[in-house]
XYZ file of C-alpha atoms in Angstrom:
566
model
C -60.127 -109.999 -208.805
C -64.126 -109.991 -207.825
C -65.554 -106.753 -206.830
C -66.989 -106.175 -202.925
C -71.120 -106.393 -203.136
C -73.521 -105.795 -200.925
C -75.470 -108.429 -199.403
C -78.700 -108.215 -197.296
C -77.763 -108.318 -193.363
C -79.519 -110.192 -190.994
C -78.857 -112.830 -188.152
C -81.462 -115.884 -189.337
C -80.234 -116.393 -192.736
C -76.618 -118.078 -191.957
C -78.655 -120.594 -189.598
C -81.462 -121.406 -192.298
C -78.313 -121.836 -194.703
C -76.658 -124.099 -192.165
C -79.835 -126.252 -191.615
C -80.386 -126.832 -195.354
C -76.709 -127.715 -195.563
C -77.221 -130.893 -193.419
C -79.500 -132.419 -195.855
C -77.358 -131.526 -198.548
C -74.341 -133.100 -196.753
C -76.483 -136.050 -195.970
C -77.281 -136.431 -199.833
C -73.559 -135.902 -200.621
C -72.721 -138.830 -198.382
C -74.199 -140.898 -201.161
C -70.306 -142.351 -202.127
C -70.266 -144.279 -198.520
C -72.933 -146.323 -200.024
C -70.910 -148.357 -202.265
C -70.736 -151.353 -199.636
C -74.355 -151.707 -199.687
C -74.786 -152.447 -203.435
C -71.142 -153.560 -204.275
C -71.964 -157.141 -203.483
C -75.235 -156.998 -205.852
C -73.014 -155.309 -208.596
C -70.217 -158.612 -208.015
C -72.879 -161.274 -208.063
C -75.259 -159.915 -211.069
C -72.412 -158.767 -213.307
C -70.025 -161.855 -212.409
C -66.862 -159.487 -211.417
C -64.378 -160.506 -209.399
C -62.782 -158.797 -206.129
C -60.265 -156.765 -208.016
C -62.995 -155.433 -210.817
C -65.261 -154.559 -207.624
C -62.127 -152.569 -206.068
C -61.864 -150.792 -209.369
C -65.406 -149.863 -209.388
C -64.580 -148.813 -205.697
C -61.729 -146.602 -207.111
C -64.492 -144.917 -209.616
C -66.521 -144.343 -206.515
C -63.793 -142.292 -204.870
C -62.340 -140.731 -207.657
C -65.924 -139.233 -208.757
C -66.626 -138.389 -205.130
C -63.737 -136.422 -204.539
C -62.586 -134.721 -208.220
C -63.979 -131.562 -207.243
C -61.596 -129.342 -208.988
C -64.305 -127.929 -211.333
C -66.722 -127.238 -208.847
C -64.220 -125.648 -206.635
C -63.410 -123.240 -209.445
C -67.123 -122.446 -210.447
C -68.181 -121.744 -207.019
C -66.162 -118.548 -207.276
C -67.956 -117.441 -210.391
C -71.696 -118.980 -210.007
C -74.134 -118.743 -206.882
C -74.550 -122.116 -204.661
C -77.814 -122.808 -206.434
C -76.210 -123.477 -209.659
C -73.591 -125.654 -207.943
C -76.199 -127.698 -206.366
C -78.124 -128.023 -209.792
C -75.275 -129.548 -211.484
C -74.818 -131.897 -208.803
C -78.448 -132.944 -208.852
C -78.211 -133.802 -212.689
C -75.018 -135.780 -212.215
C -76.829 -137.920 -209.370
C -79.699 -138.593 -211.215
C -77.533 -139.851 -214.473
C -74.810 -141.725 -212.868
C -77.257 -143.697 -210.303
C -79.609 -144.116 -213.254
C -77.253 -146.025 -215.456
C -76.225 -148.205 -212.218
C -79.870 -148.990 -211.631
C -80.539 -150.197 -215.038
C -77.729 -152.594 -214.624
C -78.455 -153.920 -210.922
C -82.115 -154.220 -211.759
C -81.548 -155.996 -214.970
C -83.355 -153.569 -217.081
C -80.454 -153.212 -219.163
C -78.706 -156.493 -219.689
C -74.758 -156.949 -219.410
C -73.644 -153.360 -219.930
C -69.872 -153.259 -220.456
C -67.457 -152.613 -217.428
C -66.094 -149.092 -218.754
C -69.749 -147.691 -218.975
C -70.479 -148.857 -215.182
C -66.949 -147.548 -214.226
C -67.959 -144.043 -215.632
C -71.292 -144.163 -214.518
C -70.213 -144.393 -210.734
C -67.758 -141.741 -211.520
C -70.641 -139.399 -212.434
C -72.858 -140.672 -209.673
C -70.605 -139.897 -206.892
C -69.416 -136.717 -208.377
C -72.526 -135.302 -207.246
C -70.972 -135.305 -203.722
C -68.451 -133.109 -204.998
C -70.653 -130.673 -205.956
C -72.928 -130.814 -203.033
C -70.100 -130.614 -200.472
C -68.391 -127.792 -202.410
C -71.564 -125.707 -202.881
C -72.680 -125.828 -198.913
C -69.114 -126.100 -197.549
C -67.541 -123.164 -199.287
C -70.839 -121.071 -198.830
C -70.932 -121.834 -194.726
C -67.534 -121.459 -194.154
C -67.696 -118.046 -195.534
C -71.348 -117.319 -193.556
C -69.363 -118.518 -190.165
C -65.835 -117.119 -190.751
C -64.979 -116.952 -187.079
C -65.883 -120.422 -186.231
C -64.507 -122.509 -189.360
C -63.576 -125.460 -187.174
C -66.628 -126.129 -185.456
C -68.759 -125.133 -188.806
C -66.482 -127.924 -190.862
C -67.126 -130.435 -187.960
C -70.914 -130.428 -187.885
C -71.004 -130.566 -191.856
C -68.585 -133.159 -192.331
C -70.067 -134.805 -189.349
C -73.473 -135.007 -191.162
C -71.504 -136.114 -194.242
C -70.196 -139.190 -192.268
C -73.342 -140.244 -190.593
C -75.105 -140.489 -193.988
C -73.924 -143.874 -194.059
C -76.049 -144.906 -191.225
C -78.796 -143.089 -192.699
C -78.609 -144.505 -195.874
C -78.302 -147.983 -193.968
C -81.298 -147.057 -192.225
C -83.434 -146.676 -195.188
C -81.540 -149.572 -197.025
C -83.060 -152.010 -194.095
C -85.819 -150.476 -192.931
C -88.025 -148.832 -196.162
C -86.168 -150.582 -199.198
C -86.203 -154.168 -197.444
C -82.404 -154.676 -198.281
C -82.862 -154.179 -202.046
C -79.831 -152.629 -203.777
C -81.905 -151.914 -206.928
C -84.233 -150.100 -204.978
C -81.435 -148.215 -203.083
C -80.130 -147.213 -206.628
C -83.380 -145.701 -207.641
C -83.737 -143.873 -204.487
C -80.416 -142.467 -205.161
C -81.019 -141.573 -208.692
C -84.307 -140.000 -207.404
C -84.824 -139.213 -204.304
C -81.355 -137.125 -203.618
C -81.788 -134.618 -206.718
C -85.500 -133.794 -205.147
C -83.843 -133.337 -201.971
C -81.071 -130.918 -203.135
C -83.602 -129.110 -205.495
C -85.508 -128.526 -202.598
C -82.688 -126.739 -200.682
C -81.366 -124.761 -203.359
C -82.987 -121.643 -202.472
C -81.877 -121.744 -198.615
C -78.263 -122.453 -199.349
C -76.777 -118.711 -200.497
C -74.246 -116.111 -198.992
C -75.397 -113.970 -196.103
C -73.655 -111.233 -194.236
C -71.920 -112.908 -191.487
C -72.043 -111.246 -188.003
C -69.296 -110.171 -185.679
C -67.338 -113.171 -183.756
C -69.222 -111.955 -180.540
C -72.716 -112.433 -182.112
C -72.148 -116.072 -183.028
C -74.161 -117.982 -180.464
C -72.006 -120.962 -179.585
C -75.167 -122.366 -178.147
C -76.619 -122.913 -181.202
C -73.605 -125.195 -182.470
C -73.839 -126.841 -179.318
C -77.563 -127.922 -180.270
C -76.671 -129.121 -183.730
C -73.749 -131.163 -182.550
C -76.054 -132.806 -179.367
C -78.944 -133.500 -181.866
C -76.314 -135.176 -184.771
C -74.776 -137.215 -181.943
C -78.055 -138.104 -180.556
C -78.849 -139.183 -184.607
C -76.203 -141.545 -184.575
C -76.786 -143.106 -181.345
C -80.663 -143.768 -182.638
C -79.184 -145.013 -186.226
C -76.969 -147.446 -184.954
C -79.630 -148.747 -182.248
C -82.305 -149.377 -184.772
C -79.565 -151.198 -187.026
C -78.768 -153.597 -184.744
C -82.629 -154.259 -183.673
C -83.412 -154.529 -187.223
C -80.326 -156.862 -187.575
C -81.095 -159.044 -184.433
C -85.076 -159.154 -184.526
C -87.660 -159.756 -187.151
C -89.417 -156.226 -187.017
C -92.807 -155.657 -188.846
C -92.597 -153.213 -191.616
C -94.675 -150.738 -189.800
C -91.962 -150.529 -187.080
C -89.077 -150.131 -189.651
C -91.065 -147.384 -191.305
C -91.599 -145.665 -188.119
C -88.008 -146.012 -187.568
C -87.069 -144.239 -190.582
C -89.993 -141.328 -190.002
C -88.060 -140.496 -186.304
C -85.194 -140.304 -188.366
C -86.584 -137.564 -190.575
C -87.564 -135.577 -187.694
C -83.820 -135.795 -186.092
C -82.518 -134.576 -189.319
C -85.179 -131.622 -189.381
C -83.913 -130.619 -185.959
C -81.474 -127.772 -186.982
C -84.005 -126.066 -188.212
C -85.117 -125.439 -184.757
C -82.425 -122.622 -184.590
C -83.779 -120.020 -187.206
C -87.068 -121.057 -185.925
C -86.201 -120.178 -182.534
C -84.601 -117.080 -183.530
C -87.552 -115.599 -185.362
C -90.276 -116.653 -182.478
C -87.703 -115.323 -179.595
C -85.540 -112.722 -181.235
C -82.069 -111.559 -179.498
C -82.715 -108.034 -177.757
C -78.739 -107.377 -177.466
C -77.746 -104.531 -179.251
C -77.032 -105.835 -182.985
C -73.037 -105.070 -183.986
C -71.644 -104.211 -187.382
C -71.151 -106.498 -190.194
C -67.294 -107.631 -190.327
C -65.493 -107.063 -193.503
C -61.857 -106.547 -193.343
C -61.148 -109.287 -195.809
C -61.673 -110.277 -199.239
C -61.069 -113.855 -197.936
C -64.027 -114.724 -196.047
C -66.496 -112.480 -197.643
C -66.120 -112.860 -201.363
C -69.930 -113.404 -202.237
C -71.709 -113.783 -205.836
C -72.648 -110.951 -207.843
C -76.388 -110.158 -208.314
C -77.227 -111.056 -204.924
C -78.189 -107.572 -203.482
C -80.546 -106.060 -201.766
C -81.209 -102.555 -202.631
C -83.342 -101.428 -199.770
C -81.619 -102.944 -196.554
C -77.780 -103.582 -197.306
C -74.118 -102.586 -196.354
C -70.990 -103.096 -197.985
C -69.579 -106.350 -196.872
C -65.818 -105.402 -197.770
C -64.231 -102.242 -196.409
C -60.380 -100.969 -196.739
C -58.203 -101.595 -194.229
C -55.845 -99.256 -192.580
C -52.231 -99.390 -192.847
C -52.148 -100.394 -189.042
C -54.298 -103.305 -189.570
C -51.864 -104.457 -192.352
C -48.964 -104.088 -189.966
C -51.012 -106.439 -187.431
C -51.526 -109.249 -189.955
C -47.974 -109.545 -191.031
C -45.903 -112.368 -190.295
C -42.534 -112.439 -188.246
C -39.208 -111.673 -190.065
C -40.627 -108.536 -191.778
C -37.583 -105.978 -192.357
C -38.138 -102.401 -191.956
C -38.166 -101.856 -195.762
C -41.328 -104.117 -195.825
C -42.677 -101.996 -193.135
C -42.536 -99.028 -195.161
C -43.712 -100.461 -198.210
C -46.753 -102.058 -196.254
C -47.520 -98.408 -195.151
C -47.108 -97.107 -198.364
C -49.460 -99.472 -200.034
C -51.895 -98.449 -197.213
C -51.811 -94.652 -198.300
C -52.020 -95.671 -202.008
C -48.594 -94.328 -202.672
C -47.262 -97.803 -204.120
C -49.622 -100.120 -206.089
C -47.355 -103.126 -205.699
C -48.689 -106.739 -205.657
C -46.472 -108.661 -202.911
C -46.369 -112.456 -202.588
C -49.100 -113.804 -199.762
C -47.946 -115.255 -196.629
C -49.286 -118.043 -194.889
C -52.926 -117.007 -193.584
C -53.371 -114.735 -196.519
C -55.338 -115.294 -199.400
C -53.410 -117.202 -202.033
C -53.832 -117.785 -205.625
C -53.668 -121.623 -206.645
C -50.757 -121.238 -208.600
C -49.111 -119.242 -205.488
C -49.830 -122.019 -202.944
C -48.528 -125.408 -205.046
C -45.085 -124.052 -204.648
C -45.441 -123.974 -200.941
C -43.952 -126.850 -198.959
C -46.624 -126.555 -196.512
C -49.520 -127.228 -199.169
C -47.708 -130.417 -200.305
C -47.036 -131.486 -196.672
C -50.891 -131.154 -195.697
C -51.588 -133.168 -199.209
C -49.493 -136.080 -198.084
C -50.628 -136.089 -194.385
C -54.131 -136.331 -195.437
C -53.614 -138.516 -198.353
C -51.592 -140.954 -196.496
C -54.746 -141.005 -193.593
C -57.968 -141.015 -195.469
C -56.359 -142.952 -198.453
C -55.537 -145.949 -196.228
C -58.904 -145.396 -194.364
C -60.857 -145.327 -197.652
C -59.048 -148.753 -198.514
C -61.003 -150.434 -195.719
C -64.055 -148.648 -196.175
C -64.505 -149.520 -199.888
C -63.487 -153.005 -198.674
C -65.535 -153.187 -195.551
C -68.399 -155.807 -196.852
C -65.726 -158.182 -197.705
C -63.601 -157.586 -194.618
C -66.751 -158.576 -192.607
C -67.557 -161.580 -194.807
C -63.685 -162.954 -194.579
C -64.217 -162.544 -190.719
C -67.489 -164.593 -190.616
C -69.819 -161.950 -190.297
C -72.583 -162.422 -192.813
C -74.590 -159.090 -192.335
C -72.090 -156.041 -192.540
C -74.875 -153.454 -191.939
C -73.986 -153.449 -188.447
C -70.115 -152.742 -189.481
C -71.117 -149.843 -191.783
C -73.185 -148.354 -189.090
C -70.182 -148.472 -186.619
C -68.057 -146.916 -188.890
C -70.754 -144.406 -189.796
C -71.634 -143.286 -186.253
C -67.868 -143.160 -185.033
C -67.034 -141.127 -188.148
C -69.516 -138.787 -187.250
C -68.103 -138.577 -183.748
C -64.711 -138.042 -185.051
C -65.845 -135.238 -187.349
C -67.431 -133.436 -184.777
C -64.994 -133.932 -182.091
C -62.084 -132.913 -184.451
C -64.132 -129.702 -185.045
C -64.301 -129.097 -181.479
C -61.237 -130.089 -180.043
C -59.122 -128.414 -182.591
C -61.039 -125.670 -182.140
C -60.670 -125.137 -178.522
C -56.959 -125.654 -178.494
C -55.981 -123.434 -181.318
C -58.073 -120.656 -179.492
C -56.260 -121.510 -175.697
C -52.936 -122.905 -177.018
C -52.385 -121.631 -180.568
C -52.051 -125.284 -181.168
C -52.050 -126.524 -185.012
C -55.262 -128.401 -185.785
C -52.573 -130.865 -187.569
C -51.461 -132.216 -184.414
C -54.739 -134.055 -184.171
C -53.966 -135.639 -187.609
C -50.905 -136.717 -185.712
C -52.526 -138.595 -182.954
C -55.242 -140.040 -184.929
C -52.718 -141.479 -187.322
C -50.765 -143.242 -184.558
C -54.051 -144.928 -183.316
C -55.068 -145.767 -187.037
C -51.818 -147.834 -187.214
C -52.960 -149.318 -184.020
C -56.059 -150.112 -185.306
C -54.713 -151.774 -188.643
C -52.386 -153.964 -186.437
C -55.862 -155.168 -184.555
C -57.840 -155.647 -187.899
C -54.451 -157.761 -188.642
C -54.210 -159.942 -185.530
C -58.061 -161.168 -186.173
C -58.393 -161.209 -182.247
C -61.871 -162.461 -181.186
C -63.956 -159.545 -180.606
C -61.415 -156.794 -182.129
C -63.178 -156.538 -185.735
C -66.065 -153.893 -184.323
C -63.378 -152.252 -181.875
C -60.939 -151.762 -184.912
C -64.005 -150.512 -187.346
C -64.875 -147.904 -184.374
C -61.378 -146.907 -183.736
C -60.846 -146.430 -187.774
C -63.822 -144.423 -188.144
C -63.314 -141.942 -185.568
C -59.679 -141.115 -186.531
C -60.920 -141.120 -190.486
C -63.474 -138.344 -189.035
C -60.927 -136.385 -187.504
C -58.556 -135.947 -190.724
C -61.717 -134.561 -192.451
C -62.728 -132.060 -189.963
C -58.947 -131.039 -189.362
C -57.770 -130.731 -192.893
C -60.999 -128.314 -194.038
C -60.250 -125.508 -191.670
C -56.542 -125.859 -191.712
C -56.655 -125.266 -195.613
C -58.594 -122.036 -194.911
C -56.403 -120.881 -192.455
C -53.260 -121.412 -194.265
C -54.206 -119.984 -197.733
C -57.309 -117.941 -197.177
C -61.075 -118.419 -197.974
C -61.329 -116.324 -201.037
C -60.239 -119.836 -203.507
C -61.058 -122.028 -200.647
C -62.831 -124.069 -202.959
C -60.412 -125.140 -205.360
C -57.791 -125.766 -202.017
C -60.381 -128.044 -200.350
C -61.059 -130.048 -203.374
C -57.705 -130.534 -204.351
C -56.971 -132.189 -201.133
C -59.720 -134.546 -201.492
C -58.053 -136.018 -204.590
C -55.917 -137.985 -201.885
C -59.081 -140.159 -201.443
C -59.216 -141.664 -204.968
C -55.567 -141.708 -205.071
C -55.399 -143.459 -201.722
C -58.027 -146.118 -203.235
C -56.185 -146.635 -206.640
C -53.043 -147.250 -204.811
C -53.906 -149.110 -201.665
C -57.648 -150.459 -202.002
C -57.134 -151.680 -206.042
C -53.381 -151.898 -206.248
C -53.094 -153.802 -203.040
C -55.901 -155.009 -201.072
C -58.079 -156.227 -204.227
C -54.713 -157.846 -205.682
C -53.900 -159.814 -202.610
C -57.411 -161.102 -201.762
C -57.715 -162.442 -205.510
C -54.522 -164.364 -204.981
C -55.790 -165.984 -201.566
C -59.428 -166.527 -202.991
C -57.629 -168.338 -205.903
C -55.747 -170.289 -203.402
C -58.901 -171.128 -201.672
C -60.379 -172.081 -204.969
C -63.356 -170.110 -204.527
C -64.793 -166.716 -205.324
C -65.167 -165.106 -201.776
C -61.745 -165.514 -199.868
C -62.320 -166.502 -196.283
C -60.058 -166.295 -193.334
C -57.380 -163.930 -192.134
C -55.018 -163.968 -194.840
C -57.714 -162.082 -197.170
C -56.366 -158.795 -195.896
C -53.549 -159.365 -193.360
C -50.794 -157.886 -195.453
C -53.130 -155.171 -196.608
C -53.321 -154.307 -192.886
C -49.844 -154.250 -191.741
C -48.970 -152.178 -195.074
C -51.423 -149.822 -194.166
C -50.187 -149.347 -190.587
C -46.646 -148.501 -191.819
C -48.324 -145.977 -194.306
C -49.988 -143.968 -191.247
C -46.799 -144.128 -189.028
C -45.046 -142.490 -192.236
C -48.043 -140.160 -192.170
C -47.656 -139.176 -188.243
C -44.085 -138.365 -188.972
C -44.793 -136.001 -191.746
C -47.821 -134.501 -189.654
C -45.354 -133.957 -186.791
C -43.033 -131.878 -189.327
C -45.844 -129.872 -190.792
C -47.077 -128.786 -187.127
C -43.524 -127.837 -186.438
C -43.722 -125.434 -189.373
C -47.012 -123.827 -189.202
C -47.115 -123.181 -185.315
C -45.853 -119.356 -186.109
C -48.769 -119.200 -188.535
C -51.362 -119.770 -185.554
C -49.658 -117.747 -183.154
C -50.250 -114.928 -185.512
C -54.077 -115.878 -186.508
C -55.127 -116.714 -182.727
C -53.184 -114.315 -180.812
C -54.844 -113.513 -177.624
C -57.410 -116.649 -178.176
C -59.615 -114.775 -180.624
C -59.157 -115.354 -184.566
C -57.832 -112.125 -186.694
C -58.531 -112.144 -190.281
C -55.480 -111.475 -191.799
C -55.343 -108.743 -194.429
C -55.540 -109.932 -198.255
C -52.328 -109.212 -200.144
C -54.292 -107.842 -203.399
């Protein structure tokens, strides 16, 4: 068990880390680029659609296999996690660039599959490093922070589309070269700023700062989708395209205005003490100590506080045991209750853990199937340039992630409503979107893509804080990354096993490499609609089960950190 450490106090460092995390999260969205270069891989290497979808599975496996980063983030500082991700990014995308650019002729399929896994696995390292650190730096605003960071991760697809169309002139080879060299440089430059800080008390977190970040991210999304449409319908000069990219960079720098403002205009209100009732939120990394100006982050809890954090249903003997443990008379280690810190082996035997995993798997696994095949879906529907489709999905993904974080945070505090209720609602809407895709009615392609993007984003921004609230922040990294395995599992079963197989059958019927018409994906969409109906039913069951946990955590409308059972 990790010992408590002293860390440097201050109000600005968490916000500096959040601003730096925005750039790392955008870099961590490189897995969303697959539709931008999948067609080039297909044409250069001569692959069929099922082989392309298998590469899409590699894309999702690498992006979401974060169990190793989840374990390492509890043992090493964030900069090490980001460094490993940078090396992974360079090696993986470097091999893909060699293949697409023709520098290496006809590399074997298995080599590209592994290279794509390594390349997108950098996203798992980047995301784990910044998300775990910032969730611990802002333990009282978990939903909001998760929504912001996952929102920027979602909008990264539109960021890369802007770079791809505006600065790289629609060249897949140049895009892969940028991913191999540019992303590691960005993350290496952010390593120093992403680090654990002493979080302030709940009352010291200025909500206006979060609101500013959320507004600027939405404005960025609107700007990106507008410029993407302009570049698609107009013939713009290179100077204008480069200007669009430059303005985009300024929007990405906007979160730095918060620590800058806090430096120039410091708050005059009385400084409050640092929080520290639980190892769940303040487990930091050895060695990050300021000997001159520091305070202990973890403090012992009284026996009365232990009683406040206990669940309903404890009998008198449990109360006596808790009191004895609080006074040091008994050194017994009891099993954790939902809301406290769980070890991984303790969580995997809980029904709620697997219900949450299944709900997330069915929602995101079906969504990633559409994302991986978005280029082919557009072409089958008669859309030659699919960059607008990808930008639409990306912007709505941002809206869903931000909205999911904000809305779930509001209702969990005002009504103690579990966040998973929003997973229920969005999976019902996803089922409707899939039916619209299958109908192929005129004008529904972009509407369906927008609905799917919003709902896909909500799944992320509600799952992240839910995991931390049910099973604690101490081992949040491994729990979060285990849940992410739902993405590649969905891609393997629904994208490669179903969508790619049906697509190739329909293309063979048409006796051509690319399938055209509604039959290419209709059966797939109908199946995915049924998947989301099942997911919504399981989500309702989970919501009913965990309602008492949220009534305990958010009693009185304010989050209370439960005491660790260790």
